[in-house]
mmCIF file of C-alpha atoms in Angstrom:
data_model
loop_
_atom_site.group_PDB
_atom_site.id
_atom_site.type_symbol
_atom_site.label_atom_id
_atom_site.label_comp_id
_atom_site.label_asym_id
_atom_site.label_seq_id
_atom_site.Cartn_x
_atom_site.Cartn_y
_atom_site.Cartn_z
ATOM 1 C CA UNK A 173 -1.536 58.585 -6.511
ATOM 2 C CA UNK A 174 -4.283 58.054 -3.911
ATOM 3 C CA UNK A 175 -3.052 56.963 -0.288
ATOM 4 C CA UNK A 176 -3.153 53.228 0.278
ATOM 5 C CA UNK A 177 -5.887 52.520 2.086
ATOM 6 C CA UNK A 178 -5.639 50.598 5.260
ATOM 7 C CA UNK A 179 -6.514 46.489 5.124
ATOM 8 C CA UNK A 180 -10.090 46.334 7.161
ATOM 9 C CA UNK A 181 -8.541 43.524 8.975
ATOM 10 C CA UNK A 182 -5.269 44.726 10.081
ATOM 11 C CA UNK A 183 -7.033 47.135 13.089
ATOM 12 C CA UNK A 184 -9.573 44.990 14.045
ATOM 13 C CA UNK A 185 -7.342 41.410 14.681
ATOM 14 C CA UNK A 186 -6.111 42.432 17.808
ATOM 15 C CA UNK A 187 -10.076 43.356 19.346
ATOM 16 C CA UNK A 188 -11.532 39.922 17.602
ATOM 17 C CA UNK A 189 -8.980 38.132 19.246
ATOM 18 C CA UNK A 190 -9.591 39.264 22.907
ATOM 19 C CA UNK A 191 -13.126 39.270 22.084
ATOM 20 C CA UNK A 192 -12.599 35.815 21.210
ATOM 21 C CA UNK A 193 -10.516 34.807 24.156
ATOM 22 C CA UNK A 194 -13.013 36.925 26.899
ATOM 23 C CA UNK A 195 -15.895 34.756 25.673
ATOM 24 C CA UNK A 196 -13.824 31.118 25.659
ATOM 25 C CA UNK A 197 -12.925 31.727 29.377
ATOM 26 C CA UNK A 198 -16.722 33.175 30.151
ATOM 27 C CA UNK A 199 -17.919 29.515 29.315
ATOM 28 C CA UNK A 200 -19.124 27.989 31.634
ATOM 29 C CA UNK A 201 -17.699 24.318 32.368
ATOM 30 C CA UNK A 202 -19.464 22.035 35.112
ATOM 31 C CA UNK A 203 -16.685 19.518 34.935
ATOM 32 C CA UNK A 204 -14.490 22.307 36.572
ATOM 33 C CA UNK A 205 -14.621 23.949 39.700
ATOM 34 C CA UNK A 206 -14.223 28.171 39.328
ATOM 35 C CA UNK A 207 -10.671 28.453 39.938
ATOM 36 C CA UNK A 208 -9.417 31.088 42.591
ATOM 37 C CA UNK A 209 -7.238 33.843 41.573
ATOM 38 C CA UNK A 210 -4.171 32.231 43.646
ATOM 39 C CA UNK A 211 -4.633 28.775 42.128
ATOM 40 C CA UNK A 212 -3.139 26.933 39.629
ATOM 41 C CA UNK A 213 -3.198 27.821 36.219
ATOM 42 C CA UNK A 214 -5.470 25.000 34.046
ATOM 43 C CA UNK A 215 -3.436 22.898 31.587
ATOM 44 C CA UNK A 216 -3.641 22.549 28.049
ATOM 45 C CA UNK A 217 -5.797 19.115 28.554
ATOM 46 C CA UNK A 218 -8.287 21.372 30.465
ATOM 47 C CA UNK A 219 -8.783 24.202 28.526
ATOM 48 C CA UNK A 220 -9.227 22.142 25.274
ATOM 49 C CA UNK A 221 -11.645 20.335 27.619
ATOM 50 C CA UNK A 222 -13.753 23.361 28.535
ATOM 51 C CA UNK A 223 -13.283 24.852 24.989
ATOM 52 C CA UNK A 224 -15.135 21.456 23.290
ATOM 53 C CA UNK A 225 -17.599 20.769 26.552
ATOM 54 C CA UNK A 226 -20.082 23.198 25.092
ATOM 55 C CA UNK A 227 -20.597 21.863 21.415
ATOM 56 C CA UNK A 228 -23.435 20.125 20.251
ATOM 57 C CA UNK A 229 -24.246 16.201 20.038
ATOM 58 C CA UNK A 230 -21.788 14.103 18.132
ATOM 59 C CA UNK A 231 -23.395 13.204 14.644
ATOM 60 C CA UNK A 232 -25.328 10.191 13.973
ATOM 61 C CA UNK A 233 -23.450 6.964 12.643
ATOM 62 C CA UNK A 234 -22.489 7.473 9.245
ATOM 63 C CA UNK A 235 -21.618 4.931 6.411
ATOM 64 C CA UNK A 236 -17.646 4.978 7.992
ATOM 65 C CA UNK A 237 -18.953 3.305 10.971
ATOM 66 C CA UNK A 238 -20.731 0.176 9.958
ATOM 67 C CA UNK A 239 -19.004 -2.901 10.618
ATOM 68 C CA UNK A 240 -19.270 -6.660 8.993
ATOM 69 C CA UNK A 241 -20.759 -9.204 10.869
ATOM 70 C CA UNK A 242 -18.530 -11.945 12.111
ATOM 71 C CA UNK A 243 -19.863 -14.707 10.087
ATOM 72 C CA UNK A 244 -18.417 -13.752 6.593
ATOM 73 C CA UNK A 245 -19.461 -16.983 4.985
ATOM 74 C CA UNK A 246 -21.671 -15.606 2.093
ATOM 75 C CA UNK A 247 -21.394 -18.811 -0.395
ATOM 76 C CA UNK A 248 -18.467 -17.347 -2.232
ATOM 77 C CA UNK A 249 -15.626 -19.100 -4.176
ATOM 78 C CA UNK A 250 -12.493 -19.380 -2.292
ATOM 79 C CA UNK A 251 -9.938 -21.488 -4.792
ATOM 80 C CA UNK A 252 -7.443 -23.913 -2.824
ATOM 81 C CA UNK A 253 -4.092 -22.238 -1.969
ATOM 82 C CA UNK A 254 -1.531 -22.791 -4.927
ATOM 83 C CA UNK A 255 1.152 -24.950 -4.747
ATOM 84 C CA UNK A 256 5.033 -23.632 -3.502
ATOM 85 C CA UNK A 257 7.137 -21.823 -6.064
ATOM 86 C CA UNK A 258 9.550 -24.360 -5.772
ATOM 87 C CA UNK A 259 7.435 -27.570 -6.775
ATOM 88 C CA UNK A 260 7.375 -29.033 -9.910
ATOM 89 C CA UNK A 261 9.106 -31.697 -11.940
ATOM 90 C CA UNK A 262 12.294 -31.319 -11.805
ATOM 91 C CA UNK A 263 13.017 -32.398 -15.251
ATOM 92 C CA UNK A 264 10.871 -29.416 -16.341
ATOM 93 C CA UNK A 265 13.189 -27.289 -13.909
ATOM 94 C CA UNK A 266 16.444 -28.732 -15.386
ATOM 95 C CA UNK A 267 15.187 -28.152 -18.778
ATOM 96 C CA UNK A 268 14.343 -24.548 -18.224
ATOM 97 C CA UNK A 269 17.767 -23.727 -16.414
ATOM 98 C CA UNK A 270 19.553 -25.172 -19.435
ATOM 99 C CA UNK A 271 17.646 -23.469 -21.671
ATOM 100 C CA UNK A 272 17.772 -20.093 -20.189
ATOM 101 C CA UNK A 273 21.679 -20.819 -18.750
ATOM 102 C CA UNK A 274 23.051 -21.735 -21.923
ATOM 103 C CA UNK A 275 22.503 -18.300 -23.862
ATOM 104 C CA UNK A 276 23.958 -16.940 -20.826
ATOM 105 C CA UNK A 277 26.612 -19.196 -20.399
ATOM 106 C CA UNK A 278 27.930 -18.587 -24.026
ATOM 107 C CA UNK A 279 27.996 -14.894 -23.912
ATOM 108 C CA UNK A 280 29.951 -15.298 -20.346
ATOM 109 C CA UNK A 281 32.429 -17.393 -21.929
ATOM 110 C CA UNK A 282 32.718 -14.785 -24.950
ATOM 111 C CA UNK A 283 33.054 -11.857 -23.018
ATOM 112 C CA UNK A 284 35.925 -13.362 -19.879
ATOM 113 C CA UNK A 285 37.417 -16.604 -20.956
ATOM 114 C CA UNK A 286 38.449 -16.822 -25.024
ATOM 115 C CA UNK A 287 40.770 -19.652 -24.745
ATOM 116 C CA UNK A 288 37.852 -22.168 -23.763
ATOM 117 C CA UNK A 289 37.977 -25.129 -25.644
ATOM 118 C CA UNK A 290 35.499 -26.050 -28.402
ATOM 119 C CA UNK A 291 34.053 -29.140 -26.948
ATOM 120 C CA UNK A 292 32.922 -26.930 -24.067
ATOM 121 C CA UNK A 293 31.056 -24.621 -26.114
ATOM 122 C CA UNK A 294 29.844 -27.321 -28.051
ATOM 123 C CA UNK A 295 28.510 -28.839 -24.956
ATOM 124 C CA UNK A 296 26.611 -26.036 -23.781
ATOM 125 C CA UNK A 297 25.475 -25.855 -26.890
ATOM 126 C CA UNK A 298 24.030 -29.010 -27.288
ATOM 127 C CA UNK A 299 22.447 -28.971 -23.506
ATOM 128 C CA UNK A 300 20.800 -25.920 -24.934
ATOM 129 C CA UNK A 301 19.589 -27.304 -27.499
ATOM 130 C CA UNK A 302 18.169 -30.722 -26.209
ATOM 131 C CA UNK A 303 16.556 -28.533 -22.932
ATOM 132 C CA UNK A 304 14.493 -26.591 -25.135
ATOM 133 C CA UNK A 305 13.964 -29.534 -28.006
ATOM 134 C CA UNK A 306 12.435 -31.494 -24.696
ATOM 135 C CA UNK A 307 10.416 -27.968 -23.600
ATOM 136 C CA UNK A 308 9.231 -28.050 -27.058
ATOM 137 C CA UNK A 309 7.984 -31.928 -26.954
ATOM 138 C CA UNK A 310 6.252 -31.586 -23.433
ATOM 139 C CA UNK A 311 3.948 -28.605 -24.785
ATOM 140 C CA UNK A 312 -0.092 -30.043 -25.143
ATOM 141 C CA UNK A 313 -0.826 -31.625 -28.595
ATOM 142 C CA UNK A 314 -4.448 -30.946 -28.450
ATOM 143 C CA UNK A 315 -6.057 -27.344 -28.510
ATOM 144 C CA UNK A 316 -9.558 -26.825 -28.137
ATOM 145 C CA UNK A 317 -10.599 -23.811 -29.919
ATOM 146 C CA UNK A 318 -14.269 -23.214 -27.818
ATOM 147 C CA UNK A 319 -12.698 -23.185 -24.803
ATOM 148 C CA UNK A 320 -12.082 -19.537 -23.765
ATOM 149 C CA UNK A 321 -9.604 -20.659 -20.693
ATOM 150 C CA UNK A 322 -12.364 -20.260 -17.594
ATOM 151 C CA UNK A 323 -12.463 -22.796 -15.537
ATOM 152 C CA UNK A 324 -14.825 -23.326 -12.920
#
């Protein structure tokens, strides 16, 4: 076995690093005065400060940093805000809650309460049946077959 050899960067961290260090506080920074050796030490604002003072010109605008103008009109279609959720006939509505409620309804009544009568059942299911008999009715007689649904 041949001896391990020794990772090229495990002696020289410690030297880059002071290196490194020695040349950051050699900058010079004319926002600063020289500091005296009994003063203050800088804070962590400054020295970031006098670390990024030296670097070159911030890059020209880039395609991040246009903005729109502030007339936004370009002739575009803006469709008319749609009605509330909660407008509409309210047969339509009625029809729809019966027709939906009484499938429900029945499998409630199966499941807790056996000992309901049979005229109730048979209600609910005739209210099912004439909601979606009217649903049925109120659907468009007409199709036109070249129409492809756009509207404009």
């Amino acid at each position: 076995m041949s001896p391990r050899a020794q990772d090229p960067n495990e002696s020289t961290d410690d030297a880059v690093w002071q290196d490194l260090v020695a040349r950051l506080e050699e900058s010079p920074s004319s926002d600063f005065p020289e500091r005296q050796a009994s003063g203050p030490a800088p804070t962590a604002e400054e020295r970031v400060r006098a670390i990024f003072d030296n670097q070159p010109a911030p890059a020209p605008p880039g395609p991040r940093d246009y903005s729109a103008s502030e007339n936004e009109d370009d002739g575009t279609y803006q469709p008319p805000e749609p009605p509330a959720l909660g407008v509409g006939d309210p047969l339509v509505v009625l029809a729809w809650l019966c027709a939906v409620g009484g499938p429900v309804a029945l499998m409630l009544i199966a499941m807790f309460w056996r000992s309901v009568s049979t005229t109730v059942m048979l209600g609910i299911v005739g209210i099912f049946i004439a909601s979606v008999t009217f649903l049925i009715f109120r659907l468009p007689k007409t199709r036109d077959y070249d129409d492809d649904g756009a509207e404009v």
